[in-house]
GROMACS .gro file of C-alpha atoms in nm:
model
  313
    1MET     CA    1  10.052   5.745   7.341
    2ILE     CA    2  10.179   6.081   7.461
    3GLU     CA    3  10.429   6.276   7.253
    4ARG     CA    4  10.768   6.335   7.409
    5ILE     CA    5  10.951   6.638   7.270
    6THR     CA    6  11.329   6.615   7.269
    7SER     CA    7  11.428   6.874   7.009
    8ALA     CA    8  11.462   7.248   7.056
    9GLN     CA    9  11.353   7.282   6.692
   10ASN     CA   10  11.001   7.171   6.778
   11PRO     CA   11  10.757   7.455   6.691
   12LYS     CA   12  10.600   7.444   7.035
   13ILE     CA   13  10.938   7.486   7.201
   14LYS     CA   14  11.026   7.779   6.977
   15HIS     CA   15  10.693   7.939   7.063
   16LEU     CA   16  10.748   7.882   7.436
   17LEU     CA   17  11.090   8.047   7.425
   18ALA     CA   18  10.955   8.340   7.224
   19LEU     CA   19  10.681   8.400   7.481
   20GLN     CA   20  10.942   8.409   7.757
   21GLU     CA   21  11.150   8.668   7.574
   22LYS     CA   22  10.908   8.893   7.386
   23SER     CA   23  10.661   9.122   7.561
   24ARG     CA   24  10.502   9.214   7.230
   25LEU     CA   25  10.424   8.850   7.149
   26ARG     CA   26  10.271   8.801   7.494
   27ARG     CA   27  10.038   9.094   7.434
   28GLU     CA   28   9.951   8.995   7.078
   29GLU     CA   29   9.866   8.635   7.164
   30GLY     CA   30   9.727   8.698   7.511
   31LEU     CA   31   9.957   8.430   7.652
   32PHE     CA   32  10.233   8.424   7.912
   33VAL     CA   33  10.459   8.163   8.069
   34VAL     CA   34  10.435   8.029   8.424
   35GLU     CA   35  10.709   7.804   8.556
   36GLY     CA   36  10.685   7.589   8.871
   37ARG     CA   37  10.403   7.405   9.048
   38ARG     CA   38  10.361   7.663   9.323
   39GLU     CA   39  10.330   7.951   9.079
   40LEU     CA   40  10.096   7.758   8.850
   41GLU     CA   41   9.878   7.654   9.142
   42HIS     CA   42   9.830   8.018   9.246
   43CYS     CA   43   9.770   8.117   8.884
   44LEU     CA   44   9.492   7.866   8.822
   45ALA     CA   45   9.337   7.928   9.164
   46ALA     CA   46   9.308   8.295   9.063
   47GLY     CA   47   9.095   8.200   8.765
   48PHE     CA   48   9.351   8.211   8.486
   49GLN     CA   49   9.303   7.959   8.205
   50LEU     CA   50   9.564   7.700   8.117
   51ASP     CA   51   9.645   7.679   7.746
   52THR     CA   52   9.943   7.441   7.722
   53LEU     CA   53  10.128   7.237   7.985
   54PHE     CA   54  10.486   7.110   7.945
   55LEU     CA   55  10.598   6.836   8.183
   56CYS     CA   56  10.932   6.664   8.241
   57PRO     CA   57  10.847   6.316   8.377
   58GLU     CA   58  11.209   6.254   8.480
   59ILE     CA   59  11.187   6.550   8.722
   60CYS     CA   60  10.824   6.510   8.832
   61PRO     CA   61  10.733   6.145   8.758
   62GLU     CA   62  10.443   6.111   8.999
   63PHE     CA   63  10.299   6.448   8.907
   64ALA     CA   64  10.324   6.368   8.534
   65ALA     CA   65  10.162   6.030   8.588
   66SER     CA   66   9.876   6.189   8.781
   67VAL     CA   67   9.809   6.426   8.490
   68LEU     CA   68   9.843   6.182   8.202
   69GLY     CA   69   9.863   5.829   8.332
   70THR     CA   70   9.987   5.694   7.996
   71PRO     CA   71  10.320   5.606   7.832
   72VAL     CA   72  10.529   5.862   7.647
   73ALA     CA   73  10.609   5.860   7.273
   74ASP     CA   74  10.943   5.999   7.154
   75SER     CA   75  10.945   6.265   6.885
   76ALA     CA   76  11.255   6.460   6.782
   77ALA     CA   77  11.070   6.723   6.581
   78GLY     CA   78  10.729   6.657   6.726
   79SER     CA   79  10.386   6.750   6.610
   80ALA     CA   80  10.179   7.031   6.751
   81ALA     CA   81   9.903   6.794   6.858
   82GLY     CA   82  10.020   6.688   7.203
   83ARG     CA   83   9.757   6.542   7.431
   84SER     CA   84   9.440   6.719   7.540
   85LEU     CA   85   9.287   6.706   7.884
   86PRO     CA   86   8.920   6.610   7.836
   87ALA     CA   87   8.660   6.738   8.077
   88SER     CA   88   8.657   6.402   8.255
   89ASP     CA   89   9.035   6.416   8.322
   90VAL     CA   90   9.094   6.764   8.456
   91SER     CA   91   9.170   6.711   8.824
   92LEU     CA   92   9.498   6.578   8.959
   93ARG     CA   93   9.507   6.292   9.202
   94SER     CA   94   9.672   6.365   9.534
   95THR     CA   95  10.023   6.240   9.465
   96PRO     CA   96  10.309   6.416   9.643
   97PRO     CA   97  10.581   6.538   9.403
   98ILE     CA   98  10.943   6.436   9.452
   99THR     CA   99  11.070   6.787   9.519
  100SER     CA  100  11.223   6.998   9.792
  101PHE     CA  101  10.878   7.111   9.903
  102THR     CA  102  10.523   6.984   9.868
  103VAL     CA  103  10.225   7.172   9.731
  104PRO     CA  104   9.865   7.058   9.689
  105PRO     CA  105   9.751   6.904   9.359
  106LEU     CA  106   9.688   7.160   9.087
  107PRO     CA  107   9.326   7.245   9.003
  108MET     CA  108   9.308   7.183   8.627
  109PRO     CA  109   9.054   7.397   8.440
  110ARG     CA  110   8.796   7.228   8.221
  111ALA     CA  111   8.901   7.416   7.910
  112ALA     CA  112   9.128   7.686   7.785
  113ARG     CA  113   9.035   7.934   7.517
  114SER     CA  114   9.240   7.913   7.202
  115SER     CA  115   9.376   8.214   7.015
  116ALA     CA  116   9.102   8.158   6.759
  117GLY     CA  117   8.844   8.217   7.031
  118LYS     CA  118   8.714   7.859   7.048
  119ASP     CA  119   8.700   7.654   7.365
  120ARG     CA  120   8.929   7.353   7.364
  121PRO     CA  121   9.089   7.139   7.631
  122ALA     CA  122   9.436   7.238   7.749
  123ARG     CA  123   9.717   7.060   7.564
  124VAL     CA  124   9.992   6.866   7.742
  125PHE     CA  125  10.342   6.779   7.616
  126HIS     CA  126  10.626   6.579   7.769
  127LEU     CA  127  10.978   6.724   7.759
  128SER     CA  128  11.300   6.530   7.792
  129LYS     CA  129  11.518   6.625   8.088
  130GLU     CA  130  11.785   6.769   7.858
  131LEU     CA  131  11.536   6.986   7.671
  132TYR     CA  132  11.369   7.101   7.991
  133ALA     CA  133  11.706   7.226   8.116
  134LYS     CA  134  11.734   7.440   7.803
  135VAL     CA  135  11.388   7.597   7.818
  136ALA     CA  136  11.345   7.637   8.194
  137TYR     CA  137  11.377   7.998   8.302
  138ARG     CA  138  11.524   7.904   8.637
  139GLU     CA  139  11.639   7.602   8.836
  140GLY     CA  140  11.424   7.414   9.083
  141THR     CA  141  11.088   7.453   8.906
  142GLU     CA  142  10.981   7.090   8.946
  143GLY     CA  143  10.960   7.004   8.577
  144VAL     CA  144  10.645   7.209   8.512
  145ILE     CA  145  10.608   7.494   8.261
  146ALA     CA  146  10.278   7.629   8.128
  147GLU     CA  147  10.142   7.874   7.875
  148VAL     CA  148   9.850   8.056   8.034
  149ARG     CA  149   9.583   8.290   7.900
  150TRP     CA  150   9.616   8.660   7.983
  151LYS     CA  151   9.342   8.802   8.208
  152GLU     CA  152   9.264   9.172   8.236
  153ARG     CA  153   9.162   9.310   8.576
  154SER     CA  154   8.972   9.630   8.650
  155LEU     CA  155   9.022   9.883   8.929
  156ASP     CA  156   8.682   9.802   9.076
  157GLU     CA  157   8.799   9.447   9.147
  158LEU     CA  158   9.032   9.589   9.415
  159LEU     CA  159   8.750   9.700   9.646
  160THR     CA  160   8.611   9.352   9.727
  161GLY     CA  161   8.343   9.509   9.949
  162LYS     CA  162   8.587   9.625  10.220
  163ASP     CA  163   8.522   9.947  10.411
  164SER     CA  164   8.887  10.047  10.446
  165PRO     CA  165   9.085   9.898  10.155
  166LEU     CA  166   9.463   9.906  10.157
  167ILE     CA  167   9.607   9.967   9.811
  168MET     CA  168   9.972   9.980   9.704
  169VAL     CA  169  10.041  10.209   9.407
  170MET     CA  170  10.366  10.200   9.211
  171GLU     CA  171  10.434  10.463   8.944
  172ARG     CA  172  10.667  10.386   8.652
  173VAL     CA  173  10.868  10.128   8.844
  174GLU     CA  174  11.065   9.942   8.579
  175LYS     CA  175  11.262   9.659   8.740
  176PRO     CA  176  11.063   9.333   8.751
  177GLY     CA  177  11.261   9.220   9.057
  178ASN     CA  178  11.149   9.524   9.256
  179LEU     CA  179  10.788   9.485   9.147
  180GLY     CA  180  10.793   9.116   9.237
  181ALA     CA  181  10.927   9.194   9.584
  182VAL     CA  182  10.658   9.460   9.634
  183LEU     CA  183  10.390   9.206   9.538
  184ARG     CA  184  10.526   8.959   9.793
  185SER     CA  185  10.505   9.225  10.064
  186ALA     CA  186  10.154   9.322   9.953
  187ASP     CA  187  10.045   8.959   9.980
  188ALA     CA  188  10.207   8.919  10.322
  189ALA     CA  189  10.045   9.237  10.454
  190GLY     CA  190   9.703   9.139  10.323
  191ALA     CA  191   9.675   9.436  10.088
  192ASP     CA  192   9.359   9.449   9.879
  193GLY     CA  193   9.543   9.521   9.557
  194VAL     CA  194   9.836   9.674   9.375
  195ILE     CA  195   9.805   9.940   9.103
  196LEU     CA  196  10.090   9.973   8.854
  197CYS     CA  197  10.069  10.317   8.697
  198ASP     CA  198  10.227  10.376   8.358
  199PRO     CA  199  10.430  10.054   8.399
  200LEU     CA  200  10.751  10.010   8.204
  201THR     CA  201  10.725   9.629   8.207
  202ASP     CA  202  10.426   9.408   8.139
  203LEU     CA  203  10.248   9.229   8.423
  204TYR     CA  204  10.345   8.885   8.298
  205ASN     CA  205  10.717   8.935   8.248
  206PRO     CA  206  10.880   8.602   8.352
  207ASN     CA  207  11.121   8.788   8.582
  208LEU     CA  208  10.829   8.956   8.760
  209ILE     CA  209  10.645   8.626   8.806
  210ARG     CA  210  10.963   8.463   8.933
  211ALA     CA  211  11.046   8.746   9.175
  212SER     CA  212  10.691   8.750   9.310
  213ILE     CA  213  10.692   8.367   9.363
  214GLY     CA  214  10.330   8.372   9.251
  215ALA     CA  215  10.210   8.683   9.437
  216ILE     CA  216  10.125   8.837   9.098
  217PHE     CA  217   9.830   8.596   9.113
  218THR     CA  218   9.743   8.604   9.484
  219VAL     CA  219   9.709   8.983   9.499
  220PRO     CA  220   9.482   9.161   9.248
  221VAL     CA  221   9.708   9.369   9.023
  222VAL     CA  222   9.584   9.634   8.780
  223ALA     CA  223   9.783   9.834   8.527
  224CYS     CA  224   9.653  10.178   8.426
  225THR     CA  225   9.756  10.540   8.386
  226SER     CA  226   9.822  10.765   8.683
  227ALA     CA  227   9.526  10.983   8.582
  228GLU     CA  228   9.292  10.683   8.585
  229ALA     CA  229   9.421  10.566   8.923
  230ILE     CA  230   9.390  10.910   9.084
  231ALA     CA  231   9.034  10.955   8.955
  232TRP     CA  232   8.934  10.610   9.081
  233LEU     CA  233   9.088  10.659   9.426
  234LYS     CA  234   8.918  10.998   9.466
  235ALA     CA  235   8.582  10.860   9.352
  236ASN     CA  236   8.602  10.582   9.611
  237ASN     CA  237   8.717  10.807   9.898
  238ILE     CA  238   9.050  10.629   9.934
  239ARG     CA  239   9.309  10.852  10.097
  240ILE     CA  240   9.622  10.907   9.890
  241LEU     CA  241   9.952  10.904  10.082
  242THR     CA  242  10.255  10.978   9.867
  243ALA     CA  243  10.605  10.877   9.976
  244GLN     CA  244  10.831  11.177   9.914
  245LEU     CA  245  11.096  11.384  10.089
  246GLN     CA  246  10.943  11.730  10.047
  247ASP     CA  247  10.677  11.869  10.286
  248SER     CA  248  10.633  11.530  10.450
  249ALA     CA  249  10.557  11.386  10.792
  250PRO     CA  250  10.703  11.063  10.932
  251TYR     CA  251  10.494  10.773  10.807
  252TYR     CA  252  10.408  10.651  11.159
  253ASP     CA  253  10.242  10.985  11.243
  254VAL     CA  254   9.988  10.958  10.958
  255ASP     CA  255   9.656  10.774  10.989
  256MET     CA  256   9.635  10.461  10.773
  257THR     CA  257   9.330  10.301  10.932
  258CYS     CA  258   9.087  10.439  10.675
  259GLY     CA  259   9.082  10.348  10.306
  260THR     CA  260   9.444  10.414  10.209
  261ALA     CA  261   9.656  10.415   9.895
  262LEU     CA  262  10.032  10.413   9.955
  263VAL     CA  263  10.196  10.567   9.648
  264MET     CA  264  10.561  10.528   9.552
  265GLY     CA  265  10.768  10.619   9.248
  266THR     CA  266  11.108  10.519   9.118
  267GLU     CA  267  11.420  10.548   9.332
  268ALA     CA  268  11.581  10.774   9.072
  269THR     CA  269  11.306  11.029   9.000
  270GLY     CA  270  11.036  10.975   9.261
  271LEU     CA  271  10.675  11.060   9.190
  272THR     CA  272  10.540  11.288   8.919
  273ASP     CA  273  10.368  11.616   9.006
  274ALA     CA  274  10.027  11.466   8.934
  275TRP     CA  275  10.054  11.242   9.239
  276ARG     CA  276  10.213  11.508   9.460
  277GLN     CA  277   9.922  11.742   9.389
  278ALA     CA  278   9.657  11.472   9.430
  279ALA     CA  279   9.793  11.355   9.767
  280ASP     CA  280   9.595  11.392  10.088
  281ALA     CA  281   9.921  11.369  10.284
  282HIS     CA  282  10.293  11.335  10.215
  283ILE     CA  283  10.488  11.079  10.415
  284LEU     CA  284  10.852  10.984  10.452
  285ILE     CA  285  11.065  10.716  10.612
  286PRO     CA  286  11.328  10.883  10.834
  287MET     CA  287  11.680  10.822  10.708
  288LEU     CA  288  11.936  10.820  10.990
  289GLY     CA  289  12.245  10.721  10.794
  290ARG     CA  290  12.443  10.888  10.519
  291LEU     CA  291  12.231  10.767  10.228
  292ASP     CA  292  11.903  10.931  10.138
  293SER     CA  293  11.688  10.643  10.012
  294LEU     CA  294  11.594  10.279  10.055
  295ASN     CA  295  11.522  10.026   9.786
  296VAL     CA  296  11.165  10.082   9.667
  297SER     CA  297  11.055   9.731   9.764
  298VAL     CA  298  11.195   9.773  10.118
  299SER     CA  299  11.019  10.108  10.154
  300ALA     CA  300  10.693   9.956  10.034
  301ALA     CA  301  10.719   9.678  10.292
  302ILE     CA  302  10.778   9.928  10.573
  303LEU     CA  303  10.474  10.135  10.478
  304LEU     CA  304  10.248   9.835  10.426
  305TYR     CA  305  10.331   9.694  10.768
  306GLU     CA  306  10.277  10.030  10.934
  307ALA     CA  307   9.924  10.014  10.794
  308VAL     CA  308   9.893   9.661  10.936
  309ARG     CA  309  10.021   9.779  11.276
  310GLN     CA  310   9.775  10.066  11.293
  311ARG     CA  311   9.481   9.853  11.184
  312GLN     CA  312   9.556   9.580  11.440
  313ARG     CA  313   9.601   9.827  11.721
   0.00000   0.00000   0.00000
Protein backbone atom coordinates (compact mmCIF):
# COMPACT_ATOMS: atom_id res chain seq x y z
CA MET A 1 0.00 0.00 0.00
CA ILE A 2 1.19 3.50 -0.83
CA GLU A 3 0.77 6.31 1.68
CA ARG A 4 -1.48 9.16 0.66
CA ILE A 5 -0.74 12.43 2.45
CA THR A 6 -3.71 14.71 2.99
CA SER A 7 -2.55 16.95 5.83
CA ALA A 8 -0.36 20.03 5.60
CA GLN A 9 0.95 19.09 9.06
CA ASN A 10 2.78 16.09 7.65
CA PRO A 11 6.55 16.51 8.30
CA LYS A 12 7.39 15.86 4.67
CA ILE A 13 5.01 18.60 3.54
CA LYS A 14 6.47 21.07 6.03
CA HIS A 15 9.95 20.21 4.78
CA LEU A 16 8.88 20.63 1.14
CA LEU A 17 7.43 24.09 1.83
CA ALA A 18 10.53 25.13 3.77
CA LEU A 19 12.77 24.13 0.86
CA GLN A 20 10.68 26.27 -1.49
CA GLU A 21 10.98 29.32 0.75
CA LYS A 22 14.42 29.17 2.38
CA SER A 23 17.64 29.51 0.40
CA ARG A 24 19.68 28.72 3.50
CA LEU A 25 17.92 25.39 4.00
CA ARG A 26 18.47 24.49 0.34
CA ARG A 27 22.20 25.09 0.75
CA GLU A 28 22.46 23.30 4.10
CA GLU A 29 20.65 20.18 2.94
CA GLY A 30 21.83 20.20 -0.66
CA LEU A 31 18.25 19.88 -1.86
CA PHE A 32 15.95 21.97 -4.03
CA VAL A 33 12.42 21.70 -5.39
CA VAL A 34 11.45 21.01 -9.00
CA GLU A 35 7.81 21.29 -10.03
CA GLY A 36 6.33 19.94 -13.27
CA ARG A 37 7.09 16.96 -15.53
CA ARG A 38 8.91 18.99 -18.17
CA GLU A 39 11.23 20.62 -15.67
CA LEU A 40 11.87 17.35 -13.83
CA GLU A 41 12.58 15.55 -17.09
CA HIS A 42 15.27 18.09 -18.00
CA CYS A 43 16.64 17.96 -14.46
CA LEU A 44 17.10 14.19 -14.37
CA ALA A 45 18.42 14.10 -17.94
CA ALA A 46 21.14 16.53 -16.81
CA GLY A 47 22.32 14.03 -14.21
CA PHE A 48 20.69 15.41 -11.08
CA GLN A 49 19.59 12.84 -8.50
CA LEU A 50 16.00 12.48 -7.39
CA ASP A 51 15.53 12.36 -3.61
CA THR A 52 11.76 12.48 -3.07
CA LEU A 53 8.83 12.51 -5.51
CA PHE A 54 5.35 13.84 -4.66
CA LEU A 55 2.51 12.83 -6.98
CA CYS A 56 -1.16 13.80 -7.16
CA PRO A 57 -2.93 10.82 -8.81
CA GLU A 58 -6.11 12.85 -9.34
CA ILE A 59 -4.17 15.23 -11.60
CA CYS A 60 -1.81 12.73 -13.24
CA PRO A 61 -3.50 9.30 -12.82
CA GLU A 62 -1.73 7.48 -15.64
CA PHE A 63 1.64 8.94 -14.76
CA ALA A 64 1.20 8.01 -11.09
CA ALA A 65 0.14 4.50 -12.02
CA SER A 66 3.17 4.09 -14.26
CA VAL A 67 5.46 5.04 -11.36
CA LEU A 68 3.81 3.05 -8.58
CA GLY A 69 1.23 0.72 -10.03
CA THR A 70 -0.34 0.06 -6.59
CA PRO A 71 -3.28 1.35 -4.53
CA VAL A 72 -3.01 4.38 -2.28
CA ALA A 73 -3.34 4.39 1.53
CA ASP A 74 -4.82 7.44 3.26
CA SER A 75 -2.88 9.09 6.05
CA ALA A 76 -3.82 12.43 7.62
CA ALA A 77 -0.55 12.93 9.47
CA GLY A 78 1.45 10.41 7.51
CA SER A 79 4.71 8.72 8.22
CA ALA A 80 8.01 9.66 6.66
CA ALA A 81 8.42 6.23 5.09
CA GLY A 82 6.59 6.67 1.79
CA ARG A 83 7.41 4.16 -0.92
CA SER A 84 10.86 3.57 -2.35
CA LEU A 85 11.66 2.94 -5.98
CA PRO A 86 13.80 -0.23 -6.08
CA ALA A 87 16.41 -0.64 -8.78
CA SER A 88 14.07 -2.94 -10.70
CA ASP A 89 11.30 -0.29 -10.82
CA VAL A 90 13.06 2.88 -11.88
CA SER A 91 11.86 3.46 -15.44
CA LEU A 92 8.44 4.77 -16.36
CA ARG A 93 6.29 3.02 -18.90
CA SER A 94 5.30 5.08 -21.90
CA THR A 95 1.90 6.33 -20.78
CA PRO A 96 0.80 9.75 -22.04
CA PRO A 97 -0.24 12.11 -19.22
CA ILE A 98 -3.65 13.77 -19.23
CA THR A 99 -2.34 17.31 -19.54
CA SER A 100 -2.28 20.24 -21.91
CA PHE A 101 0.96 18.99 -23.44
CA THR A 102 2.79 15.68 -23.67
CA VAL A 103 6.36 14.98 -22.65
CA PRO A 104 8.33 11.73 -22.81
CA PRO A 105 8.41 9.40 -19.79
CA LEU A 106 10.77 10.54 -17.06
CA PRO A 107 14.10 8.71 -16.71
CA MET A 108 14.10 7.63 -13.05
CA PRO A 109 17.55 7.33 -11.46
CA ARG A 110 18.53 4.09 -9.76
CA ALA A 111 19.22 5.77 -6.44
CA ALA A 112 19.41 9.10 -4.74
CA ARG A 113 21.95 10.00 -2.10
CA SER A 114 20.51 10.76 1.30
CA SER A 115 21.62 13.64 3.49
CA ALA A 116 23.49 11.10 5.60
CA GLY A 117 25.60 10.23 2.57
CA LYS A 118 24.19 6.72 2.04
CA ASP A 119 22.70 5.52 -1.22
CA ARG A 120 19.00 4.76 -1.03
CA PRO A 121 16.20 4.55 -3.55
CA ALA A 122 14.17 7.71 -4.17
CA ARG A 123 11.04 7.96 -2.02
CA VAL A 124 7.57 8.53 -3.48
CA PHE A 125 4.48 9.99 -1.78
CA HIS A 126 0.92 10.54 -2.98
CA LEU A 127 -0.74 13.90 -2.30
CA SER A 128 -4.46 14.59 -2.26
CA LYS A 129 -5.67 17.11 -4.82
CA GLU A 130 -6.53 19.61 -2.09
CA LEU A 131 -3.10 19.37 -0.50
CA TYR A 132 -1.34 19.57 -3.85
CA ALA A 133 -3.12 22.86 -4.53
CA LYS A 134 -1.67 24.23 -1.29
CA VAL A 135 1.93 23.18 -1.86
CA ALA A 136 2.23 23.69 -5.62
CA TYR A 137 4.30 26.74 -6.46
CA ARG A 138 2.34 27.44 -9.60
CA GLU A 139 -0.67 26.20 -11.55
CA GLY A 140 -0.49 23.72 -14.40
CA THR A 141 2.40 21.59 -13.12
CA GLU A 142 0.77 18.23 -13.84
CA GLY A 143 0.63 16.96 -10.28
CA VAL A 144 4.39 16.37 -9.98
CA ILE A 145 6.74 17.92 -7.41
CA ALA A 146 10.19 16.61 -6.50
CA GLU A 147 13.02 17.22 -4.07
CA VAL A 148 16.28 16.89 -5.97
CA ARG A 149 19.93 16.73 -4.91
CA TRP A 150 22.06 19.83 -5.50
CA LYS A 151 24.88 19.41 -8.05
CA GLU A 152 27.89 21.71 -8.25
CA ARG A 153 29.31 22.52 -11.69
CA SER A 154 32.78 23.78 -12.53
CA LEU A 155 33.87 26.37 -15.09
CA ASP A 156 35.77 23.75 -17.07
CA GLU A 157 32.49 21.95 -17.79
CA LEU A 158 31.49 24.88 -20.03
CA LEU A 159 34.16 24.18 -22.66
CA THR A 160 32.84 20.78 -23.84
CA GLY A 161 35.70 20.51 -26.34
CA LYS A 162 34.45 23.33 -28.60
CA ASP A 163 36.92 25.57 -30.43
CA SER A 164 34.83 28.73 -30.19
CA PRO A 165 32.58 28.52 -27.11
CA LEU A 166 29.82 31.04 -26.58
CA ILE A 167 29.40 31.98 -22.92
CA MET A 168 26.85 34.31 -21.33
CA VAL A 169 28.08 36.07 -18.18
CA MET A 170 25.73 37.85 -15.78
CA GLU A 171 27.17 39.91 -12.92
CA ARG A 172 25.14 40.46 -9.74
CA VAL A 173 21.78 40.09 -11.47
CA GLU A 174 19.29 39.63 -8.66
CA LYS A 175 15.83 39.01 -10.11
CA PRO A 176 15.14 35.29 -10.67
CA GLY A 177 12.69 36.13 -13.47
CA ASN A 178 15.39 37.95 -15.44
CA LEU A 179 17.91 35.16 -14.91
CA GLY A 180 15.36 32.56 -15.97
CA ALA A 181 14.62 34.47 -19.17
CA VAL A 182 18.34 34.77 -19.92
CA LEU A 183 18.74 31.01 -19.48
CA ARG A 184 15.90 30.38 -21.93
CA SER A 185 17.61 32.60 -24.50
CA ALA A 186 20.96 30.89 -23.87
CA ASP A 187 19.35 27.50 -24.47
CA ALA A 188 17.61 28.71 -27.64
CA ALA A 189 20.83 30.21 -29.01
CA GLY A 190 22.83 27.08 -28.26
CA ALA A 191 25.18 28.81 -25.83
CA ASP A 192 27.78 26.58 -24.21
CA GLY A 193 27.13 27.88 -20.73
CA VAL A 194 26.09 30.69 -18.43
CA ILE A 195 28.28 32.11 -15.66
CA LEU A 196 26.56 33.88 -12.77
CA CYS A 197 29.11 36.12 -11.08
CA ASP A 198 28.58 37.13 -7.46
CA PRO A 199 24.90 36.10 -7.74
CA LEU A 200 22.36 37.59 -5.37
CA THR A 201 20.03 34.59 -5.63
CA ASP A 202 20.85 30.89 -5.50
CA LEU A 203 20.78 28.78 -8.65
CA TYR A 204 17.88 26.67 -7.45
CA ASN A 205 15.47 29.39 -6.40
CA PRO A 206 11.98 28.10 -7.36
CA ASN A 207 11.23 31.36 -9.19
CA LEU A 208 14.39 30.96 -11.28
CA ILE A 209 13.55 27.36 -12.18
CA ARG A 210 10.00 28.37 -13.05
CA ALA A 211 11.07 31.35 -15.18
CA SER A 212 13.65 29.25 -17.03
CA ILE A 213 11.06 26.46 -17.74
CA GLY A 214 13.88 23.99 -17.15
CA ALA A 215 16.70 25.79 -19.00
CA ILE A 216 18.60 25.94 -15.70
CA PHE A 217 19.20 22.24 -16.39
CA THR A 218 19.61 22.23 -20.19
CA VAL A 219 22.37 24.86 -20.19
CA PRO A 220 25.43 24.38 -17.95
CA VAL A 221 25.29 27.11 -15.30
CA VAL A 222 28.15 27.96 -12.94
CA ALA A 223 28.18 30.42 -10.04
CA CYS A 224 31.50 32.01 -9.06
CA THR A 225 33.15 35.34 -8.34
CA SER A 226 33.93 37.84 -11.06
CA ALA A 227 37.66 37.42 -10.38
CA GLU A 228 37.41 33.65 -10.90
CA ALA A 229 35.42 34.07 -14.11
CA ILE A 230 37.81 36.65 -15.57
CA ALA A 231 40.86 34.50 -14.80
CA TRP A 232 39.23 31.44 -16.35
CA LEU A 233 38.15 33.27 -19.52
CA LYS A 234 41.63 34.75 -19.98
CA ALA A 235 43.30 31.38 -19.41
CA ASN A 236 41.13 29.78 -22.09
CA ASN A 237 41.54 32.59 -24.65
CA ILE A 238 37.85 33.47 -24.61
CA ARG A 239 37.27 37.03 -25.74
CA ILE A 240 35.45 39.21 -23.21
CA LEU A 241 32.83 41.59 -24.63
CA THR A 242 31.22 43.83 -22.04
CA ALA A 243 27.86 45.49 -22.66
CA GLN A 244 28.20 49.12 -21.57
CA LEU A 245 27.47 52.62 -22.82
CA GLN A 246 30.92 54.16 -22.44
CA ASP A 247 33.65 53.79 -25.12
CA SER A 248 31.61 51.19 -26.97
CA ALA A 249 30.98 50.07 -30.54
CA PRO A 250 27.64 48.78 -31.88
CA TYR A 251 27.38 45.09 -31.08
CA TYR A 252 26.94 44.09 -34.75
CA ASP A 253 30.33 45.62 -35.65
CA VAL A 254 32.27 43.39 -33.21
CA ASP A 255 33.50 39.89 -34.09
CA MET A 256 31.74 37.13 -32.14
CA THR A 257 32.84 34.16 -34.23
CA CYS A 258 35.77 33.27 -31.97
CA GLY A 259 35.47 32.07 -28.38
CA THR A 260 33.28 34.78 -26.86
CA ALA A 261 31.94 35.75 -23.46
CA LEU A 262 29.08 38.26 -23.51
CA VAL A 263 29.10 40.07 -20.17
CA MET A 264 26.19 42.03 -18.71
CA GLY A 265 25.48 43.65 -15.36
CA THR A 266 22.38 44.94 -13.64
CA GLU A 267 20.08 47.47 -15.29
CA ALA A 268 20.57 49.86 -12.37
CA THR A 269 24.37 49.89 -11.93
CA GLY A 270 25.82 48.08 -14.92
CA LEU A 271 29.14 46.27 -14.70
CA THR A 272 31.86 46.73 -12.10
CA ASP A 273 35.24 48.19 -13.04
CA ALA A 274 36.85 44.76 -12.89
CA TRP A 275 34.93 43.66 -15.99
CA ARG A 276 35.35 46.97 -17.81
CA GLN A 277 39.12 46.74 -17.41
CA ALA A 278 39.27 43.05 -18.33
CA ALA A 279 37.24 43.51 -21.52
CA ASP A 280 38.71 42.93 -24.96
CA ALA A 281 35.99 45.13 -26.44
CA HIS A 282 33.04 47.20 -25.24
CA ILE A 283 29.73 46.82 -27.07
CA LEU A 284 26.36 48.53 -26.95
CA ILE A 285 22.89 48.12 -28.37
CA PRO A 286 21.87 51.37 -30.10
CA MET A 287 18.93 53.04 -28.37
CA LEU A 288 16.80 55.06 -30.79
CA GLY A 289 13.97 56.07 -28.46
CA ARG A 290 13.81 58.24 -25.38
CA LEU A 291 14.81 55.57 -22.87
CA ASP A 292 18.41 54.55 -22.37
CA SER A 293 18.20 50.83 -21.58
CA LEU A 294 16.46 47.55 -22.32
CA ASN A 295 15.53 44.83 -19.89
CA VAL A 296 18.65 42.78 -19.20
CA SER A 297 17.07 39.56 -20.49
CA VAL A 298 16.05 41.25 -23.77
CA SER A 299 19.55 42.66 -24.21
CA ALA A 300 21.07 39.25 -23.57
CA ALA A 301 18.84 37.67 -26.22
CA ILE A 302 19.84 40.31 -28.79
CA LEU A 303 23.55 39.76 -28.18
CA LEU A 304 23.29 35.97 -28.15
CA TYR A 305 21.48 35.91 -31.47
CA GLU A 306 23.98 38.29 -33.02
CA ALA A 307 26.62 35.70 -32.16
CA VAL A 308 24.41 33.04 -33.78
CA ARG A 309 23.97 35.20 -36.90
CA GLN A 310 27.70 35.77 -37.28
CA ARG A 311 28.56 32.12 -36.74
CA GLN A 312 26.00 30.91 -39.29
CA ARG A 313 27.10 33.43 -41.88
